[in-house]
Amino acid sequence: MSHTHENKMTALVEIYGSDVFNDSVMRQSLPKDVYQSLRKTIEEQVPLDPKVADVVASVMKDWAISKGATHFTHWFQPMTGITAEKHDAFISPTADGRVVMEFSGKELIKGEPDASSFPSGGLRATFEARGYTAWDCTSPAFVKDGSLYIPTAFASYTGEALDKKTPLLRSMDAMNRQALRVLRILGNKTTQRVTTTVGPEQEYFIIDKKLFDQREDLILTGRTLFGAKPPKGQEMEDHYFGHIKDRIAAFMSDLDTELWKLGVSAKTKHNEVAPAQHELALIFSTTNIATDHNQLTMETMKKIALRHGLVCLLHEKPFAGINGSGKHNNWSMATVEGQNLLEPGKTPHENIQFLLFLSAIIKAVDDYADLLRVSCASPGNDHRLGANEAPPAIISIFLGEQLTDILDQIEAGGATKSKSGGIMNLGTNSLPSLPKDTTDRNRTSPFAFTGNKFEFRMVGSMQSIAQANFTLNTIVAESLCQFADRLEKSKNVPKEISAIIFETIKDHKRVIYNGNNYSEEWVKEAKKRGLPNIHSAVEAFAAICAEKNLALMEKHGVLSRIEMEARCQIQYEIYSKTINIEGQTMVEMSKRQILPAVIGYKTDLASSIDSILAVGGNAEIEKELFNKISESLISFSSNLAKLEKAIDTAASLHGDTKAQAISYRDGVFKKMGELRKDADTLETMVGAEYWPMPTYSELLFNV
Ligand code: ADP
Ligand code: MG
């Protein structure tokens, strides 16, 4: 190893987590009893002693100041899907006109941001603006941009959750309670906690900032509302895993470094399927930390891109006709000792614990497919789910050959063998023989078993992964609860376990599908099986308030009825606001950019025709083009008027959030599509120097 290389490696190890108040810093800097008391809170959810908080705050402040911090902020995740922060300096004035740096346990534990300007779905009237943030000590604090960031949960004055973190933490408790009950029955008497683990893979686009700045649609909505298909798209399949260009590589390298400093385990990076599209995967951690770290990843991507004269687009569908971006939420369950409960082992047919947990998941996904669907429902994700690129809107599970075979055996009377993957020989001794996985990959399934975890692939690239995960945790906790209820009462546990697994397969095998999820055939087959196919976000939102789902969330203490109803309202509101902004942006770009451009070109074309005719020339071709453009312009202008009218109609329905969202979808969104068609046709006919914004070719192939 060369010297410089070695230095770099040392540097990496040293910078990793260097801005994080992590366990190792805490152990070194906190008094032993304080450290142990805090660990108890983190690991076993023992309530925090206020005296402990004072000591932790003081030590945390000194550490943060040594890292250059002057401020602290409670960092929280309101229902907007992005994070929020308000910074306070550590300073406290003294009588003699100086300041000292202070930070108390009370300030660490509790914050009081004004809650009135965050979505609350009616939970909070403006006269009750008070909101509270509460320290989440299970996710480590960190220093960024001169402030100490303290991860917190956010609640209303009356104690209702106004954020994405609170239900996530509650769902982790619910999962823990039920999983421990089942493990105890299976003979595990020692494990103190079961957590869910998550490894998020984040897709994103990178484009040039100079071009971005010329597109009002990208600036205001995060996606292109106009844009004709470029001559080259992704058909050559030359971008996926392709060579990473220097400018992108420099951005990625900076991004890795920034994330590593924050203790975010950026691991895998590569080019994605679409031009200008890339992916970054983190190493998995507990659900809570993974969620915080995914938020940090998204924020850092945007920030670092700007440093390189680039813009990171996290929207689910920045470009029509080109693959959109999603998030793969790899999810599993593990004991604190690190045993992965979804590890099948070499002979899964004999692994009762694995089969029981697997059954719980199969049952959960079938029973609560609607809740999983709504956990990924957003205006942006509507462009992906159900289109021929992302998982369909139908929820199903891919298990692969080995597990499906075992379940078939069980259903037929009992499993006696596990198919193995075997060895693959590549036909020349110069290449090693490779052990084969027990199953091929299935890239089309929304919920795929990938060896020792499930990969939930429906989450949108811009969405917080919190809802997907609190939903997964809670629905699986419910299956486990039902199993535990039966097993705790049973006189013959092994027999009851077999019965549970057998019945689960029989009752829920309809949700298992190993074929091509993008095919027409599956849509028909799923319908026959009675599986829901919920096409759009607006339809999906209703599931939040379905009685069975309210009862579920209430039973496990994850969200109360009031909190669920508020969330439903918020979803409708966010949908309407998003489509309203998109529609208004289209109107403005049409009137102020596209119309003038087309008229300018037409006028010049008309003068050309006059000049040609004046010298006795033949202007047939010019006239033909003129007429074609006129035709499209008439249609464009009429669709523009219709869009404006649709916006007015939808906006007038503000008393009924659901009816309004439906109006935005069926009226405004539909008219937007029609207007776009005309604009894109015009783009292909109007001279390049006349067109008022960068084209798809420029945006996608210019970095
Ligand atoms: P691929 O999806 O390409 O097969 P990997 O095997 O690298 O990719 O895994 C993808 C993601 O799954 C990574 O973020 C990884 O950390 C995560 N992962 C691996 N094991 C687990 C687990 N037990 N629980 C949750 N996530 C996991
Ligand atoms: Mg993956």
XYZ file of C-alpha atoms and ligand atoms in Angstrom:
731
model
C 0.000 0.000 0.000
C 1.400 3.411 -0.963
C 1.857 6.094 1.684
C -0.742 8.505 0.335
C -3.172 5.651 -0.008
C -2.574 4.624 3.564
C -3.051 8.232 4.736
C -6.348 8.397 2.936
C -7.569 5.212 4.588
C -6.546 6.495 8.025
C -8.317 9.744 7.247
C -11.506 7.888 6.372
C -11.488 5.947 9.609
C -10.864 9.182 11.498
C -13.469 11.330 9.818
C -16.181 8.699 10.074
C -18.605 9.902 12.731
C -16.242 12.723 13.713
C -19.153 15.191 13.966
C -21.406 12.815 15.900
C -22.007 12.638 19.631
C -21.960 8.874 19.344
C -21.596 6.070 21.811
C -17.844 6.175 21.831
C -17.788 9.934 22.564
C -20.409 9.475 25.272
C -18.518 6.657 26.919
C -15.330 8.691 26.960
C -16.786 11.989 28.087
C -19.713 11.198 30.392
C -19.319 10.165 34.038
C -19.726 6.390 34.214
C -23.044 6.349 36.085
C -24.520 8.976 33.767
C -23.378 7.034 30.736
C -24.929 3.838 32.053
C -28.175 5.511 32.928
C -28.413 7.018 29.438
C -27.659 3.651 27.798
C -30.518 2.176 29.778
C -32.839 4.789 28.318
C -31.540 4.213 24.802
C -31.607 0.420 24.933
C -34.378 -0.439 27.328
C -36.575 2.655 27.140
C -36.159 3.337 30.870
C -37.393 6.946 31.461
C -34.620 9.512 31.530
C -33.528 10.925 34.899
C -33.588 14.796 34.734
C -30.288 14.992 36.624
C -28.741 12.823 33.935
C -30.025 15.203 31.289
C -28.247 18.165 32.886
C -24.913 16.384 32.851
C -25.379 15.096 29.309
C -26.344 18.585 28.103
C -23.287 20.188 29.604
C -20.909 17.561 28.188
C -22.658 17.654 24.834
C -22.318 21.457 24.709
C -18.570 21.355 25.432
C -18.101 18.708 22.774
C -20.170 20.688 20.240
C -18.237 23.886 20.946
C -14.989 21.990 20.400
C -16.412 21.098 16.974
C -17.057 24.757 16.194
C -20.720 24.952 17.176
C -22.155 28.208 18.524
C -25.827 27.193 18.345
C -28.045 24.228 19.043
C -31.236 23.185 17.313
C -33.990 20.701 17.955
C -34.182 18.884 14.644
C -37.612 17.431 13.853
C -39.661 15.875 11.076
C -43.036 17.563 10.623
C -45.643 16.215 8.220
C -44.137 18.180 5.327
C -41.805 15.206 4.775
C -38.704 17.338 5.172
C -36.941 18.274 8.386
C -37.280 21.470 10.371
C -34.872 23.325 12.642
C -34.700 26.537 14.667
C -31.338 27.608 15.997
C -30.552 29.107 19.395
C -27.135 30.317 20.458
C -25.613 28.731 23.567
C -25.009 32.224 24.956
C -26.328 33.464 28.241
C -25.494 37.069 29.284
C -23.811 37.737 32.631
C -24.419 40.714 34.961
C -21.139 42.357 33.971
C -22.006 42.469 30.267
C -20.211 39.359 29.048
C -21.714 36.040 27.945
C -21.156 32.479 29.018
C -21.970 29.426 26.966
C -24.836 27.543 28.549
C -27.001 24.582 27.695
C -29.246 22.953 30.278
C -30.826 19.539 30.533
C -34.183 21.208 30.090
C -33.090 22.761 26.812
C -31.779 19.406 25.654
C -34.959 17.555 26.490
C -37.641 19.990 25.472
C -38.117 22.668 22.835
C -41.103 24.871 22.103
C -41.247 25.772 18.451
C -44.377 27.555 17.293
C -46.436 24.767 15.773
C -48.936 26.922 13.945
C -47.246 26.920 10.574
C -46.767 23.179 10.194
C -49.424 20.867 8.749
C -51.604 19.554 11.552
C -54.747 18.371 9.791
C -56.935 20.288 12.216
C -55.183 18.995 15.341
C -54.088 22.433 16.236
C -56.030 25.630 15.849
C -53.856 28.721 15.402
C -54.875 29.984 18.813
C -53.266 26.882 20.281
C -50.012 27.398 18.477
C -47.809 25.843 21.089
C -45.891 22.767 20.023
C -43.223 20.754 21.742
C -40.144 18.936 20.610
C -38.783 16.138 22.770
C -35.247 14.736 22.636
C -34.983 11.341 20.942
C -31.862 9.956 22.592
C -31.989 6.800 20.461
C -30.680 8.759 17.482
C -27.321 10.459 18.082
C -26.905 14.253 18.072
C -24.413 15.756 15.634
C -22.751 19.016 14.640
C -23.443 20.506 11.218
C -22.853 24.014 9.883
C -21.971 25.440 13.283
C -24.950 24.014 15.171
C -25.520 21.098 17.476
C -28.407 19.088 15.975
C -30.575 17.231 18.464
C -32.968 14.696 16.908
C -36.423 15.253 18.376
C -40.058 14.221 18.152
C -42.671 16.935 17.565
C -46.086 17.071 19.252
C -48.960 19.476 19.742
C -49.822 21.243 23.001
C -52.346 18.483 23.655
C -49.796 15.733 23.054
C -50.779 14.561 19.594
C -47.945 13.595 17.278
C -47.404 16.208 14.580
C -44.457 14.442 13.011
C -43.146 11.299 11.363
C -40.780 10.238 14.102
C -43.209 9.771 16.987
C -45.276 7.002 15.355
C -42.060 5.391 14.151
C -40.677 5.157 17.684
C -44.039 3.946 18.971
C -44.163 1.290 16.233
C -40.699 0.069 17.172
C -41.973 -0.452 20.723
C -45.030 -2.293 19.423
C -42.904 -4.553 17.274
C -40.551 -5.199 20.165
C -43.386 -6.161 22.526
C -44.960 -8.651 20.143
C -41.735 -10.136 18.771
C -40.469 -10.769 22.302
C -43.688 -12.603 23.179
C -43.155 -14.935 20.223
C -39.447 -15.404 20.914
C -40.176 -16.316 24.545
C -42.628 -18.982 23.428
C -39.970 -20.336 21.090
C -37.625 -20.693 24.059
C -35.541 -17.516 23.825
C -35.518 -16.282 27.436
C -32.654 -13.799 27.220
C -33.105 -11.310 24.398
C -34.165 -7.935 25.820
C -35.141 -6.163 22.641
C -36.073 -6.786 19.034
C -35.615 -3.939 16.601
C -36.341 -3.569 12.950
C -33.403 -2.795 10.711
C -33.529 -0.683 7.587
C -31.100 -0.002 4.770
C -32.431 2.682 2.418
C -31.214 2.955 -1.174
C -31.742 6.485 -2.517
C -32.164 7.310 -6.212
C -31.672 10.853 -7.528
C -30.966 12.919 -10.632
C -28.128 15.396 -11.076
C -28.308 18.193 -13.619
C -26.365 21.374 -14.333
C -27.333 24.326 -12.149
C -27.148 26.811 -15.035
C -29.809 24.861 -16.903
C -31.890 24.252 -13.802
C -32.037 28.007 -13.198
C -33.687 28.494 -16.574
C -36.597 26.199 -15.758
C -39.298 27.688 -13.600
C -40.999 24.283 -13.369
C -37.899 22.642 -11.871
C -37.385 25.518 -9.490
C -40.978 25.633 -8.230
C -42.153 22.029 -8.522
C -39.046 19.845 -8.762
C -40.152 18.328 -12.059
C -40.410 19.346 -15.688
C -43.990 20.223 -16.577
C -43.089 20.586 -20.243
C -40.485 18.926 -22.436
C -40.584 16.915 -25.634
C -39.043 13.483 -25.685
C -35.337 13.702 -26.551
C -33.963 11.729 -29.548
C -32.019 9.625 -27.070
C -33.489 8.368 -23.835
C -32.483 5.288 -21.857
C -33.020 2.756 -24.681
C -29.314 2.033 -25.166
C -29.099 0.812 -21.558
C -25.679 2.398 -21.435
C -26.033 4.401 -18.227
C -26.897 1.719 -15.661
C -23.737 0.869 -13.702
C -21.866 2.832 -16.400
C -18.605 4.700 -15.961
C -19.124 7.638 -13.592
C -18.134 10.997 -15.153
C -15.457 13.097 -13.435
C -17.792 15.866 -12.364
C -20.260 13.407 -10.860
C -17.459 11.397 -9.271
C -16.138 14.561 -7.593
C -19.629 15.329 -6.281
C -20.100 11.763 -5.031
C -16.749 11.774 -3.296
C -17.552 15.034 -1.482
C -20.964 13.687 -0.586
C -19.473 10.514 0.904
C -17.081 12.539 3.022
C -19.781 14.854 4.357
C -22.049 11.929 5.159
C -19.299 9.920 6.814
C -18.525 12.871 9.088
C -22.157 12.753 10.194
C -21.885 9.023 10.834
C -24.107 8.243 7.856
C -22.789 5.010 6.404
C -22.808 5.824 2.686
C -21.695 2.566 1.117
C -22.689 1.873 -2.482
C -22.882 4.381 -5.325
C -23.552 3.870 -8.992
C -25.248 5.216 -12.085
C -28.897 4.251 -12.434
C -31.002 3.282 -15.447
C -31.983 6.748 -16.698
C -29.486 9.268 -18.038
C -28.338 11.637 -15.255
C -29.758 9.265 -12.615
C -27.714 7.822 -9.759
C -28.100 5.872 -6.539
C -26.618 5.852 -3.073
C -27.192 3.084 -0.531
C -26.466 3.229 3.189
C -25.502 0.302 5.372
C -28.529 -0.726 7.387
C -29.143 0.408 10.963
C -32.150 0.564 13.285
C -35.281 1.953 11.655
C -35.146 5.193 13.583
C -31.552 6.016 12.763
C -31.992 4.871 9.164
C -34.898 7.302 8.809
C -32.929 10.208 10.261
C -29.954 9.299 8.099
C -32.030 9.100 4.949
C -33.291 12.633 5.648
C -29.687 13.756 6.170
C -28.669 12.007 2.965
C -31.273 13.884 0.946
C -30.369 17.245 2.492
C -26.654 16.680 2.040
C -27.074 15.586 -1.585
C -28.775 18.875 -2.396
C -26.219 20.942 -0.538
C -23.124 19.270 -1.984
C -24.501 19.313 -5.534
C -24.723 23.117 -5.367
C -21.052 23.303 -4.397
C -20.277 21.619 -7.710
C -22.522 23.837 -9.819
C -25.038 21.001 -9.945
C -28.577 20.487 -8.715
C -29.848 17.278 -7.157
C -33.441 16.431 -8.101
C -35.178 14.166 -5.618
C -38.624 14.314 -7.214
C -40.114 10.925 -8.114
C -40.535 11.910 -11.748
C -38.442 14.871 -12.869
C -38.700 13.840 -16.540
C -41.662 12.292 -18.347
C -40.862 9.253 -20.476
C -37.680 8.526 -18.502
C -37.475 6.322 -15.413
C -38.395 8.019 -12.190
C -36.685 7.708 -8.824
C -37.636 5.619 -5.851
C -36.270 4.384 -2.652
C -35.663 0.740 -1.811
C -36.458 0.220 1.810
C -34.608 -2.932 2.885
C -36.261 -4.124 6.053
C -35.608 -6.898 8.548
C -35.961 -7.740 12.224
C -33.096 -8.440 14.599
C -32.441 -9.070 18.266
C -30.134 -6.649 20.134
C -27.557 -9.420 20.069
C -27.616 -9.095 16.296
C -29.511 -12.226 15.298
C -31.360 -11.495 12.044
C -34.800 -13.084 12.481
C -35.240 -13.293 8.701
C -32.079 -15.292 8.100
C -33.392 -18.605 6.704
C -30.161 -20.560 7.216
C -29.148 -23.514 5.076
C -32.274 -25.536 5.767
C -35.138 -23.093 6.107
C -37.722 -25.896 6.020
C -36.498 -26.921 9.489
C -36.148 -23.364 10.787
C -39.416 -22.959 12.684
C -38.553 -19.538 14.047
C -37.844 -18.230 10.559
C -41.009 -19.768 9.110
C -43.125 -18.294 11.879
C -41.774 -14.765 11.396
C -42.055 -15.174 7.636
C -45.699 -16.213 8.084
C -46.313 -13.129 10.196
C -45.033 -10.921 7.394
C -47.024 -12.680 4.658
C -50.194 -12.350 6.684
C -49.491 -8.706 7.528
C -48.848 -7.690 3.934
C -52.057 -9.351 2.780
C -54.217 -8.054 5.645
C -52.937 -4.481 5.382
C -52.004 -4.066 1.721
C -54.023 -0.856 1.687
C -51.960 0.643 4.499
C -48.708 -0.255 2.766
C -50.025 1.296 -0.421
C -50.936 4.545 1.300
C -47.558 4.675 3.021
C -46.086 5.320 -0.440
C -48.866 7.498 -1.820
C -47.890 11.008 -2.880
C -48.509 13.240 -5.878
C -44.950 12.603 -7.069
C -45.159 8.841 -6.650
C -48.389 8.732 -8.676
C -46.178 9.084 -11.754
C -44.345 5.868 -10.898
C -46.591 3.334 -9.202
C -48.553 1.488 -11.793
C -46.547 2.863 -14.688
C -44.276 0.402 -16.449
C -41.093 1.076 -14.568
C -41.770 0.951 -10.883
C -43.633 -1.648 -8.913
C -47.314 -1.691 -9.790
C -49.902 -0.300 -7.437
C -50.798 -3.906 -6.526
C -49.071 -5.095 -3.378
C -47.616 -8.600 -3.598
C -44.676 -10.529 -2.193
C -41.825 -12.152 -4.086
C -40.417 -15.100 -2.156
C -38.310 -16.824 -4.784
C -37.994 -20.462 -5.698
C -36.654 -21.973 -2.504
C -39.151 -20.468 -0.070
C -42.106 -20.859 -2.402
C -41.203 -24.521 -2.754
C -41.055 -24.953 1.028
C -44.435 -23.267 1.482
C -45.876 -25.530 -1.218
C -44.523 -28.552 0.646
C -46.005 -27.353 3.928
C -49.368 -26.790 2.306
C -49.237 -30.300 0.828
C -48.670 -31.854 4.251
C -45.149 -31.088 5.428
C -41.768 -29.767 4.329
C -38.952 -32.264 4.117
C -36.280 -30.520 2.054
C -34.859 -27.122 1.036
C -33.731 -26.696 -2.561
C -30.208 -25.356 -2.648
C -28.723 -22.929 -5.120
C -25.833 -25.186 -6.117
C -22.637 -24.146 -7.841
C -22.288 -22.255 -11.106
C -19.447 -23.139 -13.432
C -18.444 -20.398 -15.865
C -16.867 -22.819 -18.364
C -13.212 -22.012 -17.891
C -10.836 -22.914 -15.095
C -9.428 -19.410 -15.072
C -12.647 -18.196 -13.455
C -13.764 -19.358 -10.037
C -16.863 -21.505 -9.582
C -19.491 -19.398 -7.869
C -21.988 -20.573 -5.270
C -25.419 -19.765 -6.614
C -28.040 -17.927 -4.583
C -31.087 -19.987 -3.808
C -33.161 -17.680 -5.931
C -32.831 -15.250 -8.804
C -33.652 -11.586 -8.321
C -37.007 -10.172 -9.199
C -36.743 -6.494 -9.957
C -40.456 -5.995 -10.547
C -41.874 -6.990 -7.173
C -43.007 -4.306 -4.730
C -42.028 -6.423 -1.736
C -39.251 -8.883 -2.440
C -37.444 -11.333 -0.211
C -33.745 -10.845 -0.914
C -32.014 -13.578 1.069
C -32.334 -12.357 4.649
C -34.521 -9.237 4.437
C -37.428 -7.789 2.512
C -36.971 -5.006 0.033
C -39.994 -2.687 -0.073
C -39.616 -0.913 -3.384
C -42.624 1.368 -3.609
C -41.396 4.275 -1.535
C -40.921 7.483 -3.535
C -37.490 9.094 -3.780
C -38.602 12.308 -2.095
C -40.655 10.696 0.671
C -39.562 10.193 4.216
C -39.240 6.452 4.866
C -40.889 6.894 8.268
C -44.427 6.029 7.228
C -43.420 2.964 5.234
C -41.535 1.682 8.250
C -44.024 2.476 10.980
C -46.605 0.758 8.819
C -44.435 -2.326 8.315
C -43.562 -2.469 11.995
C -47.154 -2.159 13.124
C -48.772 -4.586 10.703
C -46.173 -7.253 11.448
C -46.557 -6.583 15.182
C -50.269 -7.296 14.745
C -49.653 -10.687 13.077
C -47.160 -11.573 15.795
C -49.672 -10.497 18.428
C -52.317 -12.795 16.972
C -49.816 -15.667 16.829
C -48.657 -15.031 20.402
C -52.278 -14.929 21.630
C -52.815 -18.397 20.188
C -49.498 -19.853 21.278
C -49.625 -18.572 24.852
C -52.959 -20.359 25.276
C -51.915 -23.548 23.524
C -51.238 -26.859 25.333
C -49.204 -28.178 22.408
C -47.021 -25.350 21.144
C -45.168 -27.187 18.333
C -48.461 -28.407 16.924
C -50.005 -24.948 17.185
C -47.009 -23.412 15.400
C -47.427 -25.869 12.522
C -51.114 -25.041 12.394
C -50.408 -21.299 12.299
C -47.893 -21.634 9.480
C -50.172 -23.971 7.527
C -53.196 -21.705 7.908
C -51.240 -18.594 7.004
C -50.071 -20.166 3.764
C -53.559 -21.339 2.917
C -55.252 -18.035 3.738
C -52.650 -15.623 2.409
C -50.796 -17.302 -0.436
C -52.763 -15.103 -2.833
C -50.404 -12.267 -1.983
C -47.341 -14.233 -3.145
C -46.366 -13.658 -6.756
C -43.000 -14.553 -8.272
C -43.715 -13.523 -11.876
C -43.379 -10.284 -13.795
C -45.260 -7.625 -11.858
C -45.192 -5.233 -14.827
C -47.270 -7.556 -17.036
C -50.895 -7.111 -18.047
C -51.363 -10.744 -17.072
C -50.579 -9.956 -13.417
C -53.117 -7.138 -13.313
C -55.791 -9.631 -14.433
C -54.546 -12.385 -12.155
C -54.411 -10.078 -9.139
C -57.984 -9.033 -9.784
C -59.041 -12.678 -9.825
C -57.241 -13.179 -6.517
C -59.109 -10.231 -5.057
C -56.005 -8.133 -4.379
C -56.546 -4.375 -4.256
C -55.180 -2.309 -7.133
C -55.252 1.266 -5.919
C -54.290 3.487 -8.830
C -53.752 6.898 -7.354
C -52.735 8.608 -4.158
C -56.112 10.285 -3.732
C -57.813 6.880 -3.770
C -55.188 5.441 -1.441
C -55.596 8.082 1.288
C -59.008 6.741 2.268
C -57.292 3.670 3.766
C -55.898 5.798 6.577
C -59.371 6.174 8.033
C -60.699 2.690 7.276
C -62.066 1.274 10.543
C -59.787 -1.787 10.553
C -56.737 0.457 10.202
C -57.815 2.926 12.864
C -58.348 -0.010 15.204
C -54.943 -1.469 14.374
C -52.980 1.727 15.037
C -54.947 2.405 18.195
C -54.491 -1.134 19.527
C -50.711 -0.940 19.222
C -50.461 2.622 20.499
C -48.881 3.888 17.283
C -51.439 6.517 16.284
C -54.727 7.457 17.899
C -57.893 7.839 15.869
C -57.581 11.597 16.059
C -53.996 11.464 14.860
C -54.917 9.170 11.968
C -57.810 11.368 10.885
C -55.539 14.404 10.967
C -52.990 12.585 8.825
C -55.652 11.746 6.281
C -56.615 15.439 6.069
C -52.991 16.458 5.713
C -52.471 14.042 2.822
C -55.433 15.427 0.898
C -54.267 18.971 1.573
C -50.697 18.298 0.471
C -51.984 16.641 -2.682
C -54.189 19.603 -3.588
C -51.498 22.156 -2.829
C -48.940 20.294 -4.906
C -51.154 19.997 -7.963
C -52.260 23.596 -7.540
C -48.664 24.835 -7.619
C -47.930 22.658 -10.654
C -51.009 23.895 -12.483
C -50.304 27.553 -11.691
C -46.700 27.145 -12.783
C -47.840 25.693 -16.097
C -50.204 28.599 -16.646
C -47.486 31.113 -15.921
C -44.869 29.416 -18.106
C -47.427 29.092 -20.892
C -48.408 32.724 -20.844
C -45.069 34.336 -20.161
C -42.677 32.023 -21.963
C -44.227 29.585 -24.413
C -46.876 31.809 -25.994
C -44.497 34.730 -26.621
C -41.880 32.345 -28.048
C -44.304 30.698 -30.453
C -45.774 34.019 -31.515
C -42.271 35.395 -32.089
C -41.369 32.460 -34.271
C -44.654 32.680 -36.164
C -44.146 36.378 -36.802
C -40.653 35.792 -38.173
C -41.971 32.926 -40.259
C -44.688 35.192 -41.641
C -42.098 37.831 -42.613
C -40.031 35.133 -44.313
C -43.064 34.039 -46.281
C -43.719 37.669 -47.328
C -40.112 38.160 -48.393
C -40.073 34.936 -50.365
C -43.338 35.800 -52.108
C -42.054 39.352 -52.800
C -39.233 37.964 -54.937
C -41.681 35.574 -56.650
C -40.439 32.516 -54.772
C -42.344 29.426 -53.667
C -43.155 29.532 -49.928
C -45.217 26.353 -49.735
C -43.017 24.666 -47.108
C -42.891 27.767 -44.918
C -46.663 28.119 -45.216
C -47.204 24.482 -44.298
C -45.071 24.878 -41.167
C -46.859 28.136 -40.352
C -50.221 26.418 -40.573
C -49.147 23.449 -38.473
C -47.840 25.713 -35.768
C -51.045 27.764 -35.894
C -53.097 24.624 -35.449
C -51.123 23.497 -32.379
C -51.203 27.005 -30.992
C -54.986 27.139 -31.184
C -55.251 23.850 -29.339
C -52.608 24.987 -26.824
C -54.434 28.184 -26.138
C -57.775 26.463 -25.674
C -56.257 23.884 -23.295
C -54.618 26.684 -21.369
C -58.013 28.286 -20.817
C -59.434 24.926 -19.721
C -56.604 24.430 -17.249
C -57.199 27.843 -15.733
C -60.863 27.068 -15.351
C -60.121 23.680 -13.753
C -57.825 25.362 -11.237
C -60.574 27.832 -10.328
C -63.089 25.028 -9.872
C -60.774 22.966 -7.657
C -59.683 25.967 -5.608
C -63.315 26.829 -4.883
C -63.868 23.479 -3.122
C -61.741 24.382 -0.116
C -64.380 23.357 2.410
C -64.032 19.657 1.599
C -60.443 18.425 1.452
C -61.292 15.091 -0.164
C -63.577 16.517 -2.845
C -60.980 19.154 -3.534
C -58.182 16.609 -3.977
C -60.383 14.619 -6.349
C -61.064 17.769 -8.332
C -57.355 18.529 -8.581
C -56.705 15.012 -9.822
C -59.626 14.573 -12.235
C -59.755 18.188 -13.365
C -56.481 20.063 -13.007
C -54.038 17.184 -13.353
C -55.795 15.852 -16.432
C -55.877 19.259 -18.128
C -52.178 19.701 -17.347
C -51.472 16.596 -19.378
C -53.450 17.911 -22.342
C -51.767 21.301 -22.279
C -48.375 19.665 -22.084
C -49.038 17.573 -25.172
C -49.611 20.706 -27.259
C -46.586 22.482 -25.825
C -44.347 19.495 -26.510
C -45.597 19.341 -30.108
C -44.840 23.037 -30.503
C -41.365 22.513 -29.067
C -40.544 20.114 -31.910
C -41.611 22.693 -34.556
C -40.355 26.015 -33.217
C -36.762 27.078 -33.947
C -34.298 26.069 -31.235
C -33.116 29.609 -30.489
C -36.725 30.705 -29.980
C -37.583 28.031 -27.386
C -37.547 29.709 -23.976
C -36.157 26.900 -21.844
C -33.522 24.152 -21.969
C -34.738 20.944 -23.626
C -34.619 17.399 -22.298
C -31.480 16.666 -24.359
C -29.682 19.571 -22.749
C -30.884 18.776 -19.229
C -30.160 15.058 -19.377
C -26.917 14.859 -21.300
C -25.057 17.975 -20.289
C -23.130 17.032 -17.174
P -29.043 -5.138 -3.450
O -30.375 -4.485 -3.218
O -28.375 -4.545 -4.642
O -29.088 -6.605 -3.379
P -27.382 -5.095 -0.981
O -27.345 -6.548 -0.743
O -26.085 -4.368 -0.956
O -28.086 -4.627 -2.322
O -28.318 -4.473 0.109
C -29.065 -3.355 -0.112
C -29.353 -2.709 1.215
O -29.879 -3.676 2.119
C -28.167 -2.063 1.912
O -28.583 -0.822 2.377
C -27.905 -3.016 3.044
O -27.276 -2.408 4.140
C -29.316 -3.436 3.381
N -29.390 -4.609 4.253
C -28.602 -5.678 4.289
N -28.961 -6.503 5.307
C -30.026 -5.918 5.921
C -30.843 -6.242 7.049
N -30.642 -7.352 7.758
N -31.829 -5.390 7.381
C -32.039 -4.268 6.695
N -31.304 -3.917 5.641
C -30.308 -4.713 5.249
Mg -31.756 -3.151 -3.800
